[in-house]
mmCIF file of C-alpha atoms in Angstrom:
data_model
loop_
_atom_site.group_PDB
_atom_site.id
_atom_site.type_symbol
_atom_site.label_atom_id
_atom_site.label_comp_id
_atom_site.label_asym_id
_atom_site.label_seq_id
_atom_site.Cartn_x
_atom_site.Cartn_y
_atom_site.Cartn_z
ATOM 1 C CA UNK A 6 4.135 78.310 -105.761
ATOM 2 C CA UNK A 7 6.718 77.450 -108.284
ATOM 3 C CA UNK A 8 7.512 73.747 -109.562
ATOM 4 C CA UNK A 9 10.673 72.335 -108.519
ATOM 5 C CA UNK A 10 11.757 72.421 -112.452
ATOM 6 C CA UNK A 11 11.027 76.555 -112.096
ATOM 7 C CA UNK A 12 13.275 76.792 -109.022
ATOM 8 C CA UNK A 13 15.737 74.331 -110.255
ATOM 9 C CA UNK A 14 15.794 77.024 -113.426
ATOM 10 C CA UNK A 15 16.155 79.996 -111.261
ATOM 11 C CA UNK A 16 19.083 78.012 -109.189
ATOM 12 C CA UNK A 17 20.993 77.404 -112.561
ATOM 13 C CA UNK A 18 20.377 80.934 -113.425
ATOM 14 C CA UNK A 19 21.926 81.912 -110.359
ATOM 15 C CA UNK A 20 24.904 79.758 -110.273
ATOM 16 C CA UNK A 21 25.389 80.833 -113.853
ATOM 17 C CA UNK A 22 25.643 84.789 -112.646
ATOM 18 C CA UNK A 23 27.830 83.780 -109.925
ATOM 19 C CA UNK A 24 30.184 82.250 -112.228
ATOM 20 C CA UNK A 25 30.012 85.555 -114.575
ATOM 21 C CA UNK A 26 31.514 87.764 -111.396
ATOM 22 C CA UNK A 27 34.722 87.316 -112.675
ATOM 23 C CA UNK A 28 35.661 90.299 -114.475
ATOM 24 C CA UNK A 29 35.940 94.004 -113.156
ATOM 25 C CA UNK A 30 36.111 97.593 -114.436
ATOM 26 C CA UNK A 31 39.187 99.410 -114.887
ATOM 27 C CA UNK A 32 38.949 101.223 -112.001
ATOM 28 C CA UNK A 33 38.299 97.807 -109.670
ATOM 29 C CA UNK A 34 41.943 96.769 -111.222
ATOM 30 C CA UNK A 35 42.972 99.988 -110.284
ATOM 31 C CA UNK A 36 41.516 99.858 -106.655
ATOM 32 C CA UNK A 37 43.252 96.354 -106.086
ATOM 33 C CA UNK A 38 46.691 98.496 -106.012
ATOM 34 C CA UNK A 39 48.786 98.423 -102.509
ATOM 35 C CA UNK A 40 46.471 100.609 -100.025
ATOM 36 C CA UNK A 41 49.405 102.282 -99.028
ATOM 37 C CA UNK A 42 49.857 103.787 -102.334
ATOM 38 C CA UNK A 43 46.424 105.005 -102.281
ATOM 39 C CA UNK A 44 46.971 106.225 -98.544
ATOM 40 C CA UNK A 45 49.967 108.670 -100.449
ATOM 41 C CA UNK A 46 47.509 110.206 -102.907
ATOM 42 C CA UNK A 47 43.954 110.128 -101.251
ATOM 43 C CA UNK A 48 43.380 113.352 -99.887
ATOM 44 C CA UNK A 49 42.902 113.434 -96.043
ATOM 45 C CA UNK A 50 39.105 114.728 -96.368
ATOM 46 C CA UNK A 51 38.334 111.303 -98.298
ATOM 47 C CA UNK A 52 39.950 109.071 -96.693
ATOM 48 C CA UNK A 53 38.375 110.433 -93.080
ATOM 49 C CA UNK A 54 34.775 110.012 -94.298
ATOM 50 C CA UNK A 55 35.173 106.794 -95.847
ATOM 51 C CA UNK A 56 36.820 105.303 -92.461
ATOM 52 C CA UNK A 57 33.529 107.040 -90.559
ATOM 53 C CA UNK A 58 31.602 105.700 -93.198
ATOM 54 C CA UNK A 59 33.284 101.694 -92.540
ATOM 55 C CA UNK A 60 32.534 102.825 -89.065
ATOM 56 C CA UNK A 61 28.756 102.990 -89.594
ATOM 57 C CA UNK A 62 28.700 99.510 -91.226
ATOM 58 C CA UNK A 63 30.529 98.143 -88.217
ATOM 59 C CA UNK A 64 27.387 99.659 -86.157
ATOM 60 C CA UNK A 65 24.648 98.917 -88.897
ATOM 61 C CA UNK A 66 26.381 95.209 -87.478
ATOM 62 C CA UNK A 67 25.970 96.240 -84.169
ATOM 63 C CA UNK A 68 22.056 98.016 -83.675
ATOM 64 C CA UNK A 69 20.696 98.503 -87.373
ATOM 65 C CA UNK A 70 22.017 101.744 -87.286
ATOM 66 C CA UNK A 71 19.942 104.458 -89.265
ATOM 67 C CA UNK A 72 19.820 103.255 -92.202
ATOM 68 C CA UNK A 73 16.403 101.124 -92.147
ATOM 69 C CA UNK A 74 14.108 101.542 -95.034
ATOM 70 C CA UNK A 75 10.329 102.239 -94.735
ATOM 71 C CA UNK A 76 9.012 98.672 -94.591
ATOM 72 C CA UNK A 77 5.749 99.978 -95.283
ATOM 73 C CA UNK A 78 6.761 101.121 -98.938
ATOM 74 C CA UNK A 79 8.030 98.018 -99.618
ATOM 75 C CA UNK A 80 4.952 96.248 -98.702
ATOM 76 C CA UNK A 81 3.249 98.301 -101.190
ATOM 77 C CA UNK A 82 5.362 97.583 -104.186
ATOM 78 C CA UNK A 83 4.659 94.090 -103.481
ATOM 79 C CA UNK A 84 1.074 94.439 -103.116
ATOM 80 C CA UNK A 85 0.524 96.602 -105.929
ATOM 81 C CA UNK A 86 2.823 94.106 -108.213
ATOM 82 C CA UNK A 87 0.935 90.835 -106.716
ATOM 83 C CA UNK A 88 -2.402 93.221 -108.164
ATOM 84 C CA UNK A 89 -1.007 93.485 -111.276
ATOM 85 C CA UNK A 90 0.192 89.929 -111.666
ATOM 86 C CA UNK A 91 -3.478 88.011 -110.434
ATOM 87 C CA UNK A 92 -1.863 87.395 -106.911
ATOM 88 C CA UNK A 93 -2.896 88.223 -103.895
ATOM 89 C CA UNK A 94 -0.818 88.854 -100.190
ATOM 90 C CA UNK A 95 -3.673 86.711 -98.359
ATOM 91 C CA UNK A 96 -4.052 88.954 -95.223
ATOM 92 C CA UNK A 97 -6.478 91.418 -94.955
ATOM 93 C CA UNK A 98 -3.981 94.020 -92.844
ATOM 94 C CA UNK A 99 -1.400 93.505 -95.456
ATOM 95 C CA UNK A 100 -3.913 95.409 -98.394
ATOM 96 C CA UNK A 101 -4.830 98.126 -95.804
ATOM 97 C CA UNK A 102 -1.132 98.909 -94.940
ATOM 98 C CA UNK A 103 -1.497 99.367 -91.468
ATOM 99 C CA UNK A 104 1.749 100.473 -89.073
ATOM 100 C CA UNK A 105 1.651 97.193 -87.103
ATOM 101 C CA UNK A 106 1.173 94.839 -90.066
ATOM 102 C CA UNK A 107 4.683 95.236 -90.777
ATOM 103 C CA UNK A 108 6.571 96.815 -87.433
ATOM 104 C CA UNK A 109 5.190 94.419 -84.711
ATOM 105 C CA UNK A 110 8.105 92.502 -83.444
ATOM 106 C CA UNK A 111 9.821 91.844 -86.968
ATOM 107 C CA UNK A 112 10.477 93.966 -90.174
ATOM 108 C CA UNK A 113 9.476 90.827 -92.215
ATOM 109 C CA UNK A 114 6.360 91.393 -94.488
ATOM 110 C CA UNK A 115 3.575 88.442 -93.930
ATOM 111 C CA UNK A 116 2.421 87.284 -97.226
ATOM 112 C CA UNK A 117 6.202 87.596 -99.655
ATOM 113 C CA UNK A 118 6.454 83.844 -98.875
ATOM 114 C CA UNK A 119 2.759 83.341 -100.762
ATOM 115 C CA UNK A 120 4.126 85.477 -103.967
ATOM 116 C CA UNK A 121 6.500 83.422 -106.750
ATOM 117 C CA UNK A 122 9.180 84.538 -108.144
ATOM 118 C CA UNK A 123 8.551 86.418 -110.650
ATOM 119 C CA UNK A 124 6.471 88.847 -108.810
ATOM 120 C CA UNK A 125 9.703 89.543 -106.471
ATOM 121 C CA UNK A 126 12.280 89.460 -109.369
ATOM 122 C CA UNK A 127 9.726 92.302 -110.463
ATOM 123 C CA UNK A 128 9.882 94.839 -107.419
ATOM 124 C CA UNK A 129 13.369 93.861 -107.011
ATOM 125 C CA UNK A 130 13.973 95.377 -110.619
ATOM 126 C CA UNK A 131 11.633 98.531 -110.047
ATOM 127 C CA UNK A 132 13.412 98.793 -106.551
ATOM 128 C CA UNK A 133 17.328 98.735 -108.582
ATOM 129 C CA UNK A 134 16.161 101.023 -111.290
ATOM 130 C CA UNK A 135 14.710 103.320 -108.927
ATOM 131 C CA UNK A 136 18.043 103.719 -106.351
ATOM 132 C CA UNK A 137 20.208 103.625 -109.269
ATOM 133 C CA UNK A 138 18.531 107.214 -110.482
ATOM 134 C CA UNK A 139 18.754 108.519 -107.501
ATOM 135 C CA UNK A 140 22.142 107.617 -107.074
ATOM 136 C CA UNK A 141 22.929 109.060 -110.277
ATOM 137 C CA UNK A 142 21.542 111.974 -109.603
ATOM 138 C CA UNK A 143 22.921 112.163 -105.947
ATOM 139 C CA UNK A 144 26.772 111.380 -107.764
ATOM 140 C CA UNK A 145 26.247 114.269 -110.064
ATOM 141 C CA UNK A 146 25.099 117.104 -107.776
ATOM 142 C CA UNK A 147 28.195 116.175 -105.197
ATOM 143 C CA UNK A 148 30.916 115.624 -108.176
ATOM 144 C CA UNK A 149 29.731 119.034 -109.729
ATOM 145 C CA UNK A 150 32.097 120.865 -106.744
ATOM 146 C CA UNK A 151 34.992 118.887 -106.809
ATOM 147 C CA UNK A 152 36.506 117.703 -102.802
ATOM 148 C CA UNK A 153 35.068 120.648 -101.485
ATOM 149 C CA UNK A 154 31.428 118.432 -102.348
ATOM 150 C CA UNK A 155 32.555 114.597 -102.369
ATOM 151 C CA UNK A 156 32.739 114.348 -98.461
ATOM 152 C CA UNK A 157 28.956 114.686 -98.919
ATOM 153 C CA UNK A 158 28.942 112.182 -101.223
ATOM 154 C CA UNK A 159 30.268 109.123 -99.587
ATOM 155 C CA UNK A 160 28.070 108.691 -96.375
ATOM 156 C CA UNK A 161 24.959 109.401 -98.857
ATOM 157 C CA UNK A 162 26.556 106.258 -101.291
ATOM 158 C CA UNK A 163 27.332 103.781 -97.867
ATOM 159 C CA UNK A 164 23.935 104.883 -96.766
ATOM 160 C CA UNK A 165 22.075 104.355 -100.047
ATOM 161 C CA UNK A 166 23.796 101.193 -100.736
ATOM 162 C CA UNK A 167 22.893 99.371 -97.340
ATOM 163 C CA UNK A 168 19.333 100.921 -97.740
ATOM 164 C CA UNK A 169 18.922 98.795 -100.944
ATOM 165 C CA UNK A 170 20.371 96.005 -99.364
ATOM 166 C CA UNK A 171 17.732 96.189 -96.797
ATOM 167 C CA UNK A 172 15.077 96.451 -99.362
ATOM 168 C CA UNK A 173 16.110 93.245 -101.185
ATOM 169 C CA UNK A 174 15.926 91.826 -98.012
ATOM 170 C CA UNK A 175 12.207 92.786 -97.317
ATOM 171 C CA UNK A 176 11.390 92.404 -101.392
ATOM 172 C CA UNK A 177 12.284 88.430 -100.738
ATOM 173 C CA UNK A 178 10.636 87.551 -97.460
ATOM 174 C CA UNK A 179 13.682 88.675 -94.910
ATOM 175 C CA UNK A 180 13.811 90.739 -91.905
ATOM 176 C CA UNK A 181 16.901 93.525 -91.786
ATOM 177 C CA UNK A 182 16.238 93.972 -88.169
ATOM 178 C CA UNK A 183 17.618 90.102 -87.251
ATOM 179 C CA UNK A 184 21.280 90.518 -86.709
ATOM 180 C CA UNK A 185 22.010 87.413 -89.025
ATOM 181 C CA UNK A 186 20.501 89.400 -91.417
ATOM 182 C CA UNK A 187 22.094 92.821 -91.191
ATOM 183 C CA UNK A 188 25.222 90.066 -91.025
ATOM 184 C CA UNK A 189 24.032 88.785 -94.774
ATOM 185 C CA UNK A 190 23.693 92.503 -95.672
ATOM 186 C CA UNK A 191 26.950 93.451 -95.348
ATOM 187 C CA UNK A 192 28.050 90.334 -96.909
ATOM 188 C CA UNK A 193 26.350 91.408 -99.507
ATOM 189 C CA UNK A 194 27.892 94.604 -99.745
ATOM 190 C CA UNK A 195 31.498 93.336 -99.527
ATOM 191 C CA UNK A 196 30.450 90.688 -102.695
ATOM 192 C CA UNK A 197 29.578 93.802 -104.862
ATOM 193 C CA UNK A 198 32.813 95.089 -104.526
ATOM 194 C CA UNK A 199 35.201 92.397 -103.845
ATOM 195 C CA UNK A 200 37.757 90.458 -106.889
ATOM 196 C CA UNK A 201 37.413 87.432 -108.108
ATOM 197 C CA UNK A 202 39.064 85.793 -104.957
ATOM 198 C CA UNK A 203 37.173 88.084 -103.204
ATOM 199 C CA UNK A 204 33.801 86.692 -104.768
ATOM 200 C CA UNK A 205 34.863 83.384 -104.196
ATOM 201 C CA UNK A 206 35.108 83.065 -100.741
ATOM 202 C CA UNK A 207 31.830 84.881 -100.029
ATOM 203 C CA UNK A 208 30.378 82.736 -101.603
ATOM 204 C CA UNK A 209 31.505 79.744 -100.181
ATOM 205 C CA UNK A 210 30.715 81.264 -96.865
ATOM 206 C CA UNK A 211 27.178 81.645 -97.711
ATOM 207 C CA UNK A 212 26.603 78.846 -98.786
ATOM 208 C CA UNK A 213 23.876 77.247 -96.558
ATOM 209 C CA UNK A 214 23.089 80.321 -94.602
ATOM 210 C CA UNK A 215 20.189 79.318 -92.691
ATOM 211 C CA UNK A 216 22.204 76.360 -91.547
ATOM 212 C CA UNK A 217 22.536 77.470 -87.544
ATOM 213 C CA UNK A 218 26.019 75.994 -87.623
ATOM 214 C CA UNK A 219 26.790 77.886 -90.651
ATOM 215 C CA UNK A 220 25.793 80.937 -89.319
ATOM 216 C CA UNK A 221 27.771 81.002 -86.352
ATOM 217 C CA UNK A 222 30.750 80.272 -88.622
ATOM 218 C CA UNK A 223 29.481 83.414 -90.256
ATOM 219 C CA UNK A 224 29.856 85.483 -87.712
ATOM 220 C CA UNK A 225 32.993 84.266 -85.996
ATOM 221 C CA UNK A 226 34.630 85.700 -89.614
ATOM 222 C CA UNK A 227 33.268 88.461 -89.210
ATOM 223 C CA UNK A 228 34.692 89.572 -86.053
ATOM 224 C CA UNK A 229 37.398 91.477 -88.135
ATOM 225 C CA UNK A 230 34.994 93.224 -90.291
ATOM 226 C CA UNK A 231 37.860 95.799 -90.355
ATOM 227 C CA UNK A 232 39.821 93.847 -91.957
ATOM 228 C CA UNK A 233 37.296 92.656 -94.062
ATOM 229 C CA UNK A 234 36.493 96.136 -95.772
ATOM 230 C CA UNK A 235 39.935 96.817 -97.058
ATOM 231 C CA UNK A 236 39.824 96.047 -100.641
ATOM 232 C CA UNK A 237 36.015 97.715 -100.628
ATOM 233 C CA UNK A 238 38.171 100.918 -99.065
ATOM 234 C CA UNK A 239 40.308 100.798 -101.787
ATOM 235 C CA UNK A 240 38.197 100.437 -104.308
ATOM 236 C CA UNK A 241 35.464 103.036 -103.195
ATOM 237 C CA UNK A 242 38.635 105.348 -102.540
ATOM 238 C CA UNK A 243 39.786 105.341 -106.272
ATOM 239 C CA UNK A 244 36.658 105.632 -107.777
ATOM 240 C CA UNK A 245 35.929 108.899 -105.056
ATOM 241 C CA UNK A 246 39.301 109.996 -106.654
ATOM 242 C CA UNK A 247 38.693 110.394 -110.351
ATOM 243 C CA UNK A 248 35.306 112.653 -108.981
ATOM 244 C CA UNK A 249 37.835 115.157 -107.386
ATOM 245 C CA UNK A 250 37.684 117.591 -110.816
ATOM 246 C CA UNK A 251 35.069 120.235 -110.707
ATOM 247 C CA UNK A 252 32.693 119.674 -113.282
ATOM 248 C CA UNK A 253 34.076 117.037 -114.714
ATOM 249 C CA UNK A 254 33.606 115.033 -111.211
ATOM 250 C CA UNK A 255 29.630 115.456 -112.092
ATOM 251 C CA UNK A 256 29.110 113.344 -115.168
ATOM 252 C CA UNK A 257 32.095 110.554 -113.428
ATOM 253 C CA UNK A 258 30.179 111.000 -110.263
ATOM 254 C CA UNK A 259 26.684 110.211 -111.510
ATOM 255 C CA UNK A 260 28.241 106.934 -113.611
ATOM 256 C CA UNK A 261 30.294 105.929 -110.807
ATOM 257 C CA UNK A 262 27.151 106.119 -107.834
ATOM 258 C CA UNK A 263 24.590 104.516 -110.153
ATOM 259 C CA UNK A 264 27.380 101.746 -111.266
ATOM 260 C CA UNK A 265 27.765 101.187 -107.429
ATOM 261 C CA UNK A 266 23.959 100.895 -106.393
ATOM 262 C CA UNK A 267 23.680 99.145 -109.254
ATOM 263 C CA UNK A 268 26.063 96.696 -108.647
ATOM 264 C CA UNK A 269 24.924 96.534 -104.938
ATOM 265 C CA UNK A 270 21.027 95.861 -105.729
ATOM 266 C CA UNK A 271 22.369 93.004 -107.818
ATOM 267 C CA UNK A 272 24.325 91.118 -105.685
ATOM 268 C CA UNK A 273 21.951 91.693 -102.792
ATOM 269 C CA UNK A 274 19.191 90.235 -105.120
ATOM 270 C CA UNK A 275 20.840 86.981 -106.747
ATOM 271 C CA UNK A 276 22.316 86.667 -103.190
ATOM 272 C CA UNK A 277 18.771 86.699 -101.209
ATOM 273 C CA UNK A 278 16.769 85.255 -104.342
ATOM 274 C CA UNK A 279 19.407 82.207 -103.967
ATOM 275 C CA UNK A 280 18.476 82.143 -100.290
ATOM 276 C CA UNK A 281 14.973 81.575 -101.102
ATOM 277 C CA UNK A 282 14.811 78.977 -103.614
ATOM 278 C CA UNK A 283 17.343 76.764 -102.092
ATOM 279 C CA UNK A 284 14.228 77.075 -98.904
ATOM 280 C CA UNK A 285 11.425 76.161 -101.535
ATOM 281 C CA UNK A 286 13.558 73.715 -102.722
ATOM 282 C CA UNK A 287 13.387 72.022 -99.615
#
């Protein structure tokens, strides 16, 4: 386990990149424009399968939805990482993999709260590099046809991008199933895309998580998870907008969907890393 001048480090480090979310890309600006201007240009296709898509999240909320990653995969990437690094995962069930070492009655893998750091910033990275390529190459295929491919597109980018979410969950000792969690998930998803104000206030609101009282607060906002999800709307509705071109929608698509995973797999990291060092802190 890590000294308390390591984790008082990795807190500075994380404060720091929470005080660099200030900026945004062009087409973030762009996305911050009145939503009825964007409901005037937005073709009706688009707009219909990103409300469905908002829809999901606001089940995900509900039941977990369908978007649960194998837990078991994870648990490898750990294990195989702890290998590499001299660690170990201390239970015997946890090297042989077995189904009910990591589905009885929780999602959360025994043996993450044993590994440092550095082992977890590690399969946290792998896990980011690897969704971002596939994202990439997801963005590309679907741009390549223009609207008559992009309604594929964005159900396979809300899907992906609470998927990773789920697996930076796992990666730092959390369980996706709990409700709080899925909760802090989509919290997470709001931060990637969310301005400055935007960042802010999330933020703020997770601050002290695990606090009980804090988490009922938590929830209570997000009641109006509608709501909530406007600016991420508008901002996933422009950049699905500029992918409309056939052809030229491949090479924007595959920059824009690995930008966005990208982007999500960070915040969900720093977010859930944060989480966990302010708890071996105490």
């Amino acid at each position: 386990m890590e000294s308390r001048e390591i984790l008082d480090g990795e807190l500075e480090q994380i404060l720091k990149w929470e005080k660099e979310q200030k900026d945004l890309f062009i087409w973030d600006k762009i996305g911050r424009l009145p939503f009825a201007m964007l409901d005037k240009v937005m073709p009706k296709a688009i707009k219909q399968k990103i409300g469905d898509s908002l829809n999901e999240v606001g089940q995900y909320m509900q039941t977990g939805g369908q978007f649960l990653v194998q837990k078991k995969k994870v648990a490898k990437l750990l294990q195989e990482e702890a290998e590499r690094s001299g660690y170990s995962m201390t239970s015997d069930y946890i090297y042989r993999l077995e189904p009910d070492a990591v589905t009885e009655n929780t999602a959360k893998i025994p043996g993450v709260e044993k590994l440092p750091l550095e082992v977890l910033d590690r399969v946290a990275g792998n896990i980011t590099e690897s969704r971002s390529k596939f994202a990439a190459a997801q963005g590309a295929a679907t741009g390549f046809g223009g609207i008559v491919t992009i309604a594929a597109d964005i159900p396979l980018v809300m899907g992906l991008s609470l998927k990773v979410l789920q697996e930076m969950a796992l990666c730092y000792g959390y369980d996706p199933n709990d409700p709080l969690e899925r909760i802090f998930i989509v919290k997470c998803l709001q931060f990637s895309s969310a301005d400055i104000v935007g960042k802010k206030a999330i933020i703020e609101e997770l601050a002290d998580y695990d606090n009980p009282d804090k988490q009922v607060e938590v929830i209570s906002q997000m009641q109006g998870w509608r709501e909530v999800f406007n600016s991420y709307s508008e901002s996933f509705g422009w950049k699905k907008l500029f992918q409309l071109v056939p052809i030229a929608g491949m090479i924007f698509g595959s920059v824009s969907n690995k930008n966005t995973i990208q982007d999500v797999a960070e915040a969900g990291k720093m977010l859930y890393k944060k989480r966990l060092v302010l708890q071996r802190l105490k």
